[in-house]
Structure formats: structure tokens, C-alpha cells
XYZ file of C-alpha atoms in Angstrom:
373
model
C 98.752 298.307 141.841
C 101.213 300.178 144.000
C 99.980 301.810 147.183
C 99.748 305.599 147.022
C 102.560 307.040 149.093
C 102.282 309.725 151.737
C 104.676 311.869 149.669
C 102.307 311.655 146.694
C 99.285 312.620 148.805
C 100.973 315.659 150.360
C 102.425 316.730 147.003
C 98.984 316.452 145.409
C 97.386 318.630 148.089
C 100.113 321.244 147.718
C 100.000 321.148 143.893
C 96.231 321.726 143.844
C 96.621 324.670 146.226
C 99.386 326.292 144.160
C 97.516 325.833 140.857
C 94.443 327.506 142.369
C 96.682 330.253 143.777
C 98.227 330.953 140.372
C 94.790 330.874 138.766
C 93.406 333.493 141.136
C 96.473 335.689 140.646
C 96.001 335.508 136.859
C 92.289 336.326 137.109
C 92.999 339.445 139.160
C 95.905 340.367 136.885
C 93.494 340.502 133.936
C 91.200 342.970 135.661
C 88.773 340.906 137.718
C 86.788 343.308 139.942
C 88.635 346.238 138.326
C 85.624 348.452 139.041
C 86.029 347.816 142.787
C 88.176 350.017 145.021
C 91.784 348.737 145.061
C 91.720 348.276 148.846
C 88.687 345.997 148.666
C 90.167 344.182 145.680
C 93.077 343.318 147.943
C 90.700 342.187 150.681
C 88.753 339.906 148.339
C 91.884 338.425 146.737
C 93.457 337.880 150.173
C 90.371 336.099 151.491
C 90.280 333.888 148.390
C 94.000 333.126 148.427
C 94.775 332.971 152.130
C 91.517 331.798 153.637
C 90.498 329.639 150.690
C 93.547 328.351 148.798
C 96.096 328.317 151.623
C 93.822 327.018 154.387
C 90.362 325.678 153.543
C 91.268 323.858 150.315
C 94.317 321.970 151.686
C 92.464 321.256 154.944
C 89.490 319.803 153.050
C 91.705 317.621 150.857
C 93.710 316.515 153.899
C 90.482 315.388 155.591
C 89.347 313.545 152.448
C 92.668 311.870 151.680
C 93.901 310.956 155.154
C 90.467 310.480 156.744
C 91.511 311.893 160.102
C 89.419 313.616 162.720
C 89.880 317.421 163.030
C 91.620 317.203 166.413
C 94.029 314.531 165.183
C 94.714 316.501 161.994
C 95.612 319.744 163.748
C 97.781 317.865 166.244
C 99.659 316.100 163.442
C 100.156 319.412 161.640
C 101.830 320.924 164.682
C 99.114 322.856 166.493
C 100.486 322.198 169.962
C 100.508 324.620 172.881
C 103.680 326.539 173.695
C 104.567 328.418 176.858
C 104.360 332.188 177.335
C 108.155 332.347 177.492
C 108.399 330.534 174.159
C 105.894 332.975 172.628
C 107.967 335.965 173.750
C 111.126 334.386 172.337
C 109.366 333.848 169.004
C 108.335 337.508 168.852
C 111.981 338.497 169.424
C 113.088 336.079 166.705
C 110.499 337.667 164.410
C 112.012 341.116 164.999
C 115.531 339.806 164.309
C 114.231 338.031 161.195
C 112.832 341.345 159.938
C 116.217 343.102 160.172
C 118.079 340.154 158.648
C 115.453 340.109 155.916
C 116.250 343.740 155.062
C 119.935 342.935 154.657
C 119.374 339.781 152.588
C 116.708 341.370 150.369
C 118.821 344.496 149.792
C 121.750 342.323 148.700
C 119.593 340.228 146.360
C 117.752 343.266 144.950
C 121.127 344.799 144.193
C 122.107 341.713 142.200
C 118.932 341.550 140.115
C 119.114 345.341 139.708
C 122.543 344.966 138.102
C 120.983 342.367 135.788
C 118.483 344.962 134.583
C 115.432 344.303 136.740
C 113.383 347.359 137.713
C 110.807 346.970 140.454
C 107.474 348.708 140.048
C 106.915 351.702 142.300
C 104.007 351.840 144.719
C 100.954 353.861 143.808
C 100.858 357.457 145.003
C 97.089 357.087 145.535
C 97.493 354.415 148.183
C 95.103 354.622 151.133
C 96.894 355.169 154.464
C 93.841 355.654 156.666
C 93.387 353.885 160.007
C 90.784 351.595 158.419
C 93.281 350.680 155.697
C 95.940 350.042 158.357
C 93.673 347.614 160.223
C 92.704 345.859 156.991
C 96.366 345.551 156.006
C 97.243 344.090 159.398
C 94.586 341.436 158.824
C 95.367 340.796 155.143
C 99.170 341.101 155.199
C 100.143 339.969 158.711
C 97.447 337.869 160.401
C 96.004 335.826 157.528
C 99.315 335.082 155.730
C 100.998 334.401 159.062
C 98.435 331.723 159.839
C 97.357 330.382 156.436
C 100.739 330.302 154.655
C 102.290 328.594 157.660
C 99.429 326.116 157.798
C 100.150 325.127 154.192
C 103.961 325.209 154.218
C 105.036 324.335 157.761
C 101.937 322.265 158.532
C 100.648 320.399 155.471
C 103.892 320.377 153.461
C 106.790 320.214 155.926
C 105.252 318.178 158.740
C 103.178 316.158 156.304
C 106.388 314.880 154.710
C 108.201 313.942 157.922
C 107.176 310.319 157.339
C 108.255 310.386 153.691
C 111.633 312.110 153.640
C 114.040 313.269 156.337
C 113.125 316.240 158.506
C 116.102 318.092 157.039
C 114.908 317.549 153.461
C 111.315 318.389 154.440
C 112.584 321.675 155.851
C 114.592 322.509 152.718
C 111.796 321.526 150.324
C 109.145 323.521 152.190
C 111.472 326.553 152.287
C 112.054 326.438 148.521
C 108.324 326.048 147.882
C 107.609 328.947 150.239
C 110.001 331.173 148.303
C 108.605 330.150 144.912
C 105.028 330.543 146.157
C 105.506 334.318 146.153
C 105.763 334.128 142.328
C 108.033 337.166 142.352
C 111.732 337.387 141.531
C 112.132 340.124 144.152
C 110.814 337.984 146.993
C 111.757 334.427 146.112
C 115.309 334.422 147.483
C 114.833 336.063 150.859
C 111.412 334.427 151.330
C 113.078 331.013 150.970
C 115.712 331.958 153.562
C 113.049 333.329 155.901
C 111.044 330.151 155.323
C 114.038 328.049 156.312
C 114.454 330.002 159.558
C 110.733 329.824 160.318
C 110.630 326.102 159.612
C 113.718 325.458 161.714
C 112.246 327.344 164.668
C 108.986 325.444 164.223
C 110.891 322.153 164.465
C 112.831 323.288 167.529
C 109.633 324.586 169.110
C 107.834 321.299 168.332
C 104.830 323.335 167.202
C 103.625 325.378 164.233
C 102.806 328.355 166.478
C 106.417 329.682 166.551
C 106.328 329.806 162.727
C 103.019 331.692 162.762
C 104.285 334.179 165.358
C 107.542 334.908 163.501
C 105.766 335.251 160.147
C 103.170 337.589 161.651
C 105.815 339.713 163.413
C 107.899 340.157 160.259
C 104.879 341.150 158.152
C 103.404 343.373 160.860
C 106.583 345.456 161.111
C 106.580 345.908 157.338
C 102.970 347.089 157.356
C 103.512 349.397 160.323
C 106.578 351.091 158.824
C 104.846 351.758 155.511
C 101.903 353.410 157.304
C 104.163 355.149 159.821
C 105.965 356.976 157.035
C 102.717 358.210 155.457
C 101.140 359.222 158.790
C 104.247 360.547 160.613
C 104.049 357.835 163.257
C 107.069 356.826 165.395
C 109.841 355.181 163.314
C 108.163 356.418 160.154
C 111.478 357.672 158.776
C 113.258 354.359 159.403
C 113.788 353.437 155.746
C 114.707 356.995 154.732
C 117.344 357.259 157.461
C 118.695 353.829 156.557
C 118.900 354.645 152.832
C 120.595 357.996 153.488
C 123.148 356.358 155.734
C 123.933 353.643 153.215
C 124.262 356.046 150.280
C 126.390 358.652 152.072
C 128.654 356.353 154.114
C 129.121 353.308 151.919
C 132.429 351.943 153.294
C 131.536 352.747 156.906
C 128.062 351.292 156.321
C 129.554 347.975 155.182
C 131.512 347.746 158.447
C 128.465 348.662 160.537
C 126.262 346.190 158.669
C 128.815 343.411 159.196
C 128.874 344.109 162.929
C 125.068 344.281 163.067
C 124.709 340.996 161.181
C 127.148 339.323 163.563
C 125.268 340.604 166.606
C 121.877 339.661 165.169
C 123.026 336.147 164.289
C 124.610 335.750 167.727
C 121.397 336.895 169.417
C 119.359 334.657 167.126
C 121.433 331.619 168.095
C 121.035 332.443 171.789
C 117.265 332.729 171.380
C 117.106 329.467 169.435
C 119.024 327.676 172.164
C 116.733 329.183 174.806
C 113.696 328.010 172.864
C 115.216 324.553 172.485
C 115.867 324.410 176.233
C 112.291 325.432 177.016
C 110.663 322.978 174.605
C 112.998 320.138 175.601
C 112.201 320.759 179.253
C 108.480 320.785 178.498
C 108.747 317.525 176.548
C 110.861 315.973 179.288
C 108.347 317.070 181.904
C 105.454 315.543 179.942
C 107.280 312.224 179.689
C 107.821 312.132 183.457
C 104.203 313.035 184.139
C 103.022 310.292 181.761
C 105.316 307.816 183.467
C 103.907 308.763 186.855
C 100.379 308.414 185.559
C 101.177 304.976 184.190
C 102.432 303.906 187.628
C 99.360 305.311 189.386
C 101.437 307.900 191.198
C 100.323 311.392 192.148
C 101.088 313.787 189.308
C 103.179 316.706 190.490
C 102.375 320.097 189.012
C 105.770 321.488 187.955
C 105.618 325.265 187.682
C 109.318 325.898 187.234
C 112.571 324.174 186.504
C 113.805 324.273 190.114
C 110.753 322.440 191.380
C 111.244 319.874 188.648
C 114.898 319.335 189.588
C 113.914 318.783 193.227
C 111.921 315.750 192.133
C 114.577 314.347 189.805
C 115.419 311.509 192.208
C 112.160 309.911 191.208
C 113.661 309.245 187.781
C 115.910 306.548 189.207
C 112.864 304.372 189.768
C 111.808 304.526 186.121
C 115.153 304.939 184.361
C 114.590 302.158 181.756
C 111.302 303.730 180.640
C 112.870 307.195 180.582
C 115.724 306.064 178.351
C 113.260 304.435 175.979
C 111.201 307.620 175.652
C 114.123 310.036 175.413
C 116.772 308.529 173.111
C 120.256 309.974 173.355
C 120.949 312.315 170.382
C 123.902 311.104 168.343
C 124.637 314.466 166.710
C 123.688 318.145 166.798
C 121.507 317.622 163.726
C 119.662 314.792 165.432
C 119.260 316.875 168.591
C 117.738 319.823 166.729
C 115.725 318.024 164.069
C 114.837 314.845 165.981
C 114.639 312.756 162.823
C 113.181 309.561 164.277
C 110.343 309.137 161.784
C 110.145 305.960 159.653
C 110.641 306.726 155.945
C 108.940 305.382 152.858
C 110.578 304.460 149.567
C 109.763 307.131 146.989
C 108.926 306.175 143.434
C 109.190 308.468 140.426
C 105.401 308.562 140.245
C 105.244 309.949 143.776
C 107.744 312.689 142.869
C 106.194 313.919 139.603
C 103.600 316.213 141.171
C 106.176 317.894 143.421
C 108.480 318.351 140.442
C 105.555 319.892 138.551
C 104.869 322.258 141.452
C 108.491 323.391 141.598
C 108.614 323.778 137.808
C 105.480 325.940 137.840
C 106.896 328.184 140.551
C 110.268 328.497 138.818
C 108.765 329.347 135.404
C 106.481 332.045 136.818
C 109.269 333.473 138.993
C 111.589 333.702 135.981
C 108.788 335.322 133.974
C 108.455 338.047 136.606
C 112.103 338.863 135.977
C 111.741 338.895 132.188
C 108.250 340.307 131.660
C 107.156 341.491 135.103
C 103.974 339.399 135.068
C 101.942 338.521 138.192
């Protein structure tokens, strides 16, 4: 009997989570708790989906299948500390991601609109009270930011680093993240956003950058929707943007092109800054571990300059340093650090992931044809 592969185990965990997710969505679609206020329906469904299906269920199965201790599990899934500077950079990336998301989603919505798709309008009886705002921040920004990233960038992407290449893990988790929304309107730009989030998570060597960016993007969306209804600052953002685009189409195309260029340029600069910070932190940890191993006094490095002043010490342990920090052979290797041993995948180990993708694709297509879920 063939040994169960890591790819099979991770795929199984993800498949179970998605099946439960679809099941809950169907139950609520057919009127479950229809006698409950719509706001509290959303709260209950969010707690079931985010807290239960996206976090507790995969975590429980991960414990059962891999038999790891909680601390080891969370470390393997990327829950590693990042610096304050890295956190600030991730918030800025989240803001840029929001604006890029608007452009990408507008382009894609225009395409499916030309194909005959009509999105449903929001209810005029929506609750825009302060209590509703707080609940939406929790249910739309905080919980999805944490739980969806735990499942996709933790369980799925990082869980498959030892099965397939980091690059393919990133692409697969991004596609699954897009399809997980089960909505033709969201699938395309969610997959692109997922790719960016996953890439930043890899550069940052932690899942926290992904959580921060996801939260920031969703928080801005929630704030702007409530700002419009309550006349808060920036409440007219979407109205001003739509008026500008409709009344100055040619000029708007030029402006948008310039804005996209500037946003991408700034995004690249921030990514490189984050890479520099995380690489420095990793480098510093290696040196500290080397010093510990040689029974030397560990120097507390508070900044890069202080670290550089001690660089001469490296000459004494150069062979160990080279062994711990291999020279990147390409940009891809530098950014993705694909040094994980891979396993040979059998068709049996791929079937569940294929089934997961098929389920997401079928439901996403059905939302375009029939508008279900």
C-alpha cells in the first residue's frame, strides 16, 4: 500500500473545508434562519463559515492528520513575528491593493457585463448604524482576514511547500482563493489579490503580512460603504470616481494608466523594502544562532548600522554562514526561496484537489448563468 502523500493530506483538509462552506451557503440560500434579522443572519453565517469552516475545522483535521503540537503547527503554517516596520509596509501594500483591486474588478465587471451578467443591487433597507459598522468590521475585515488566510496561505499554500514548488503552491492557492468566493464577480480579482497576498507572505516569511493586507483591503471597503450612508469623510469616493469615469472617458483612461503605473512602482518599492527587512532579520537570526553555538555573547542588534559594525565577526564563521545562507541563483529563487524537498505526486493524490477546483468552477459558472449562491 502506497504511503499517503503530504499533497493528499492537505488537499483532503481543504476539500472538506470547501464542501462544508458550500453546504452552509446552500442552507442559508434556502432560507435558514429567515425569521432572524438580516444583520444577525450575516453574523451567524460568518461565525460558522469563517470561525468554523475556515479555521477550526482545518485546524482540527491538521492536528489529527499530522499529529503536531499546537506551537509547531502554527510555526509551520507561518505564524512568525514580524517587525513594526514590516507591519507598516504591509498596511501600505493593503491600501495599494485596494486601489488596484478597483481597477481590476471594474475591468472584469465590464467584460462580464458585456456578456449579459447583471449584478444584484444592494438592499435599500440595509442597516448603517454604528453597531452594524462594528459588526461588519469584525465579520467582513477581521475574521476573513485571519481565517481565510489561515486556510489559503497557511494550510494550503505553506502546507504544500514540501509537495510542489513554492511557485506552484502560490498559484494553486491563489486560484482556490478566487474560486472560494463562489461568485463570478469576485473570482477573477480575488485570485489576483490572492496571488499578491501570497507573494507578500512568502517575501515576509510569515502569514501575518497576508492577514494585514487582507484586513486592510476589506476594512476600506466596509468603511467606504458606511461612509457614504452616514456622510463620513471620503463617503463620496465611489460617486466622484464614477462621475469622473463616465464624463471624461478618454482622459480617464490616461489618468488610470498613470495611476496604475505609479501604484505598481510604489508596490514594487514596498515589496523590495519588505524583502530587505525580512532578509536582514533572517540574516541576523543566523548570526545570533552561530554565536550561541560558539558560546559567545549574543549581541542585541537594534538597527542595521549596529549590525554592520559587528560584521567582521562573520569572517570567523564564514563556512557556517555560507551553509546557512545559500547564494540565490536567480530572482525567482531569491524571492521564493524554493529549497524544500519535493515528493512525487500520484494521480490518487491529485484527485481531491481536482475535485475541489471542479466544484469551485461549476458553482462560479452557475453564478454567471443562474445567479445562485
